[in-house]
Coordinates of C-alpha atoms in Angstrom, one line a residue:
L1 CA 1.1 -29.5 16.0
F2 CA 3.3 -26.3 15.2
K3 CA 7.9 -27.0 17.2
N4 CA 8.2 -23.4 16.4
N5 CA 11.5 -21.6 18.3
G6 CA 10.5 -18.5 21.1
F7 CA 10.7 -16.5 17.9
A8 CA 8.1 -18.0 15.5
R9 CA 6.2 -19.3 18.1
P10 CA 3.9 -16.6 19.5
V11 CA 2.3 -15.8 15.8
E12 CA 1.0 -20.1 15.8
E13 CA -2.7 -19.0 17.4
I14 CA -2.7 -16.3 14.4
T15 CA -1.9 -18.7 12.0
A16 CA -4.6 -21.0 14.4
T17 CA -7.6 -18.6 13.2
Y18 CA -7.2 -19.1 9.9
A19 CA -6.6 -22.2 8.2
M20 CA -3.6 -25.0 10.0
P21 CA -1.6 -26.6 7.5
S22 CA -1.1 -29.6 6.7
K23 CA 1.2 -32.6 7.5
R24 CA 2.4 -31.8 4.3
D25 CA 2.4 -27.9 4.9
I26 CA 5.7 -26.2 4.9
D27 CA 5.0 -24.2 8.8
P28 CA 4.5 -20.7 7.7
N29 CA 5.3 -19.2 11.2
P30 CA 8.6 -18.5 11.2
I31 CA 8.2 -15.8 7.8
M32 CA 5.4 -15.2 9.4
A33 CA 6.5 -14.1 12.9
F34 CA 9.2 -12.3 11.2
F35 CA 6.9 -10.6 8.3
Y36 CA 4.5 -10.0 10.7
Y37 CA 7.4 -7.9 13.8
L38 CA 8.2 -5.7 10.8
F39 CA 5.7 -4.5 9.9
F40 CA 4.0 -4.0 13.7
G41 CA 6.7 -1.8 13.9
M42 CA 6.9 -0.3 10.6
M43 CA 3.3 1.1 11.2
F44 CA 3.5 1.9 14.5
S45 CA 6.8 3.3 14.7
D46 CA 7.5 5.1 17.8
A47 CA 10.4 4.4 20.2
G48 CA 8.7 5.5 22.9
Y49 CA 5.5 3.7 23.1
G50 CA 8.0 0.6 21.7
I51 CA 9.8 0.8 24.8
L52 CA 6.6 0.9 27.2
M53 CA 5.3 -2.3 25.8
M54 CA 8.9 -3.8 25.6
L55 CA 8.4 -2.8 29.5
G56 CA 4.8 -3.8 30.5
T57 CA 4.5 -6.8 27.7
G58 CA 8.0 -8.8 28.3
Y59 CA 7.1 -8.4 32.9
L60 CA 4.1 -10.2 32.6
G61 CA 5.6 -13.3 29.8
F62 CA 8.1 -13.8 31.0
V63 CA 8.2 -12.6 34.9
K64 CA 4.3 -13.4 36.0
K65 CA 3.5 -15.4 32.2
Y66 CA 0.4 -14.0 31.8
K67 CA -0.7 -15.7 28.3
P68 CA 3.4 -15.8 27.8
N69 CA 2.9 -16.2 24.2
F70 CA 0.2 -13.6 23.5
M71 CA 2.2 -11.0 25.9
K72 CA 5.5 -12.7 24.3
M73 CA 4.3 -11.9 20.7
F74 CA 3.2 -8.5 21.5
F75 CA 7.1 -7.8 23.4
F76 CA 9.0 -9.1 19.6
C77 CA 6.4 -6.4 18.6
G78 CA 7.9 -4.2 20.3
I79 CA 11.6 -4.4 19.9
S80 CA 10.4 -3.5 16.3
T81 CA 8.4 -0.3 16.5
T82 CA 11.2 0.8 19.3
F83 CA 13.7 0.5 16.3
W84 CA 11.9 1.8 13.5
G85 CA 10.7 4.7 16.5
F86 CA 14.0 5.9 15.9
M87 CA 14.4 5.6 12.1
Y88 CA 11.8 7.7 11.9
G89 CA 13.0 10.2 14.6
S90 CA 9.4 9.3 16.6
F91 CA 9.5 9.4 20.4
F92 CA 6.4 9.4 22.1
G93 CA 5.7 11.4 18.7
D94 CA 7.0 15.2 19.0
L95 CA 7.3 14.5 23.0
L96 CA 10.5 15.4 23.3
Y97 CA 10.3 18.8 21.1
R98 CA 7.8 20.1 22.5
F99 CA 8.8 19.0 26.2
S100 CA 12.0 21.2 25.5
I101 CA 10.0 24.3 23.9
T102 CA 7.3 24.8 26.6
F103 CA 9.7 24.0 30.0
L104 CA 13.3 24.4 29.3
G105 CA 13.5 26.8 27.3
K106 CA 15.2 25.1 23.7
Q107 CA 14.6 22.4 21.1
I108 CA 15.7 18.8 21.6
S109 CA 14.4 17.0 19.5
L110 CA 15.1 12.5 17.8
S111 CA 16.5 13.0 14.6
P112 CA 15.3 10.4 12.2
I113 CA 19.0 8.1 11.4
W114 CA 17.0 6.9 8.2
V115 CA 14.9 9.0 6.8
D116 CA 11.5 11.0 8.2
P117 CA 7.9 10.3 7.1
A118 CA 6.7 13.5 7.1
K119 CA 9.6 15.0 4.7
E120 CA 10.2 12.2 3.3
P121 CA 7.6 10.3 1.7
L122 CA 7.3 8.7 -1.0
T123 CA 10.7 7.1 0.2
L124 CA 9.0 5.8 2.6
L125 CA 6.2 4.2 0.6
I126 CA 8.8 3.4 -2.3
F127 CA 10.2 1.1 0.4
S128 CA 7.2 0.0 2.0
V129 CA 6.7 -1.5 -1.5
V130 CA 9.7 -3.2 -1.6
L131 CA 9.0 -5.0 1.6
G132 CA 5.2 -5.8 0.6
L133 CA 6.7 -7.4 -3.0
I134 CA 8.9 -9.3 -0.7
Q135 CA 6.4 -11.1 1.0
I136 CA 4.2 -11.6 -1.5
V137 CA 7.6 -13.4 -3.5
V138 CA 8.5 -15.8 -0.6
G139 CA 4.7 -17.2 0.3
L140 CA 4.8 -17.4 -3.5
G141 CA 7.4 -19.1 -4.5
I142 CA 6.8 -21.7 -0.6
S143 CA 3.7 -22.5 -3.3
F144 CA 5.7 -22.9 -5.4
Y145 CA 8.5 -25.2 -3.8
M146 CA 5.6 -27.4 -1.9
N147 CA 3.4 -28.5 -5.9
W148 CA 6.3 -28.8 -7.2
K149 CA 7.7 -31.4 -4.3
S150 CA 4.1 -32.9 -3.7
G151 CA 4.0 -33.7 -7.4
D152 CA 1.6 -30.9 -8.9
K153 CA 4.9 -29.9 -11.4
A154 CA 2.1 -28.3 -13.8
D155 CA 0.8 -26.1 -11.0
A156 CA 3.7 -25.1 -9.7
V157 CA 5.4 -23.5 -13.0
F158 CA 1.8 -21.9 -14.6
D159 CA -0.2 -21.3 -11.9
T160 CA 2.7 -20.1 -8.9
G161 CA 5.9 -19.4 -11.4
S162 CA 3.2 -17.1 -13.5
W163 CA 2.7 -15.1 -10.4
I164 CA 5.8 -14.6 -9.2
L165 CA 6.6 -13.9 -12.8
I166 CA 3.6 -10.9 -12.7

């Protein structure tokens, strides 16, 4: 059975749908939770939707206790979505800009803190590839450690080690 904190516990159900680790394996949930929340937020990346997601799932999961692990998972996804929304300058798409032009007669928009994906897609692509490579190398590092710890040192070095080098 898994013994995780409130951050990693919500993704245990995702792990269970694939394959449960044995007693000797490392619990993948804390590492998976980090990358799952990170990548979910990067893909959805709208601060307005993230705030709505946090409010809705926070209320259902923390207050009403309705499917708490499921709601907490999407609450953390909402935090990440809000963060990346501000980093990319997206709040309900371009709603602020359109609303301000149409009804206020002046331009109001949310400026990106880090990068505007529409204007600098290559920056975002490179960043995404680097994060993906980091995720793969972390997974391979865990495999290397587990092989080494179980006595399969040749597998650790020649199988997993060669993939890490590649």
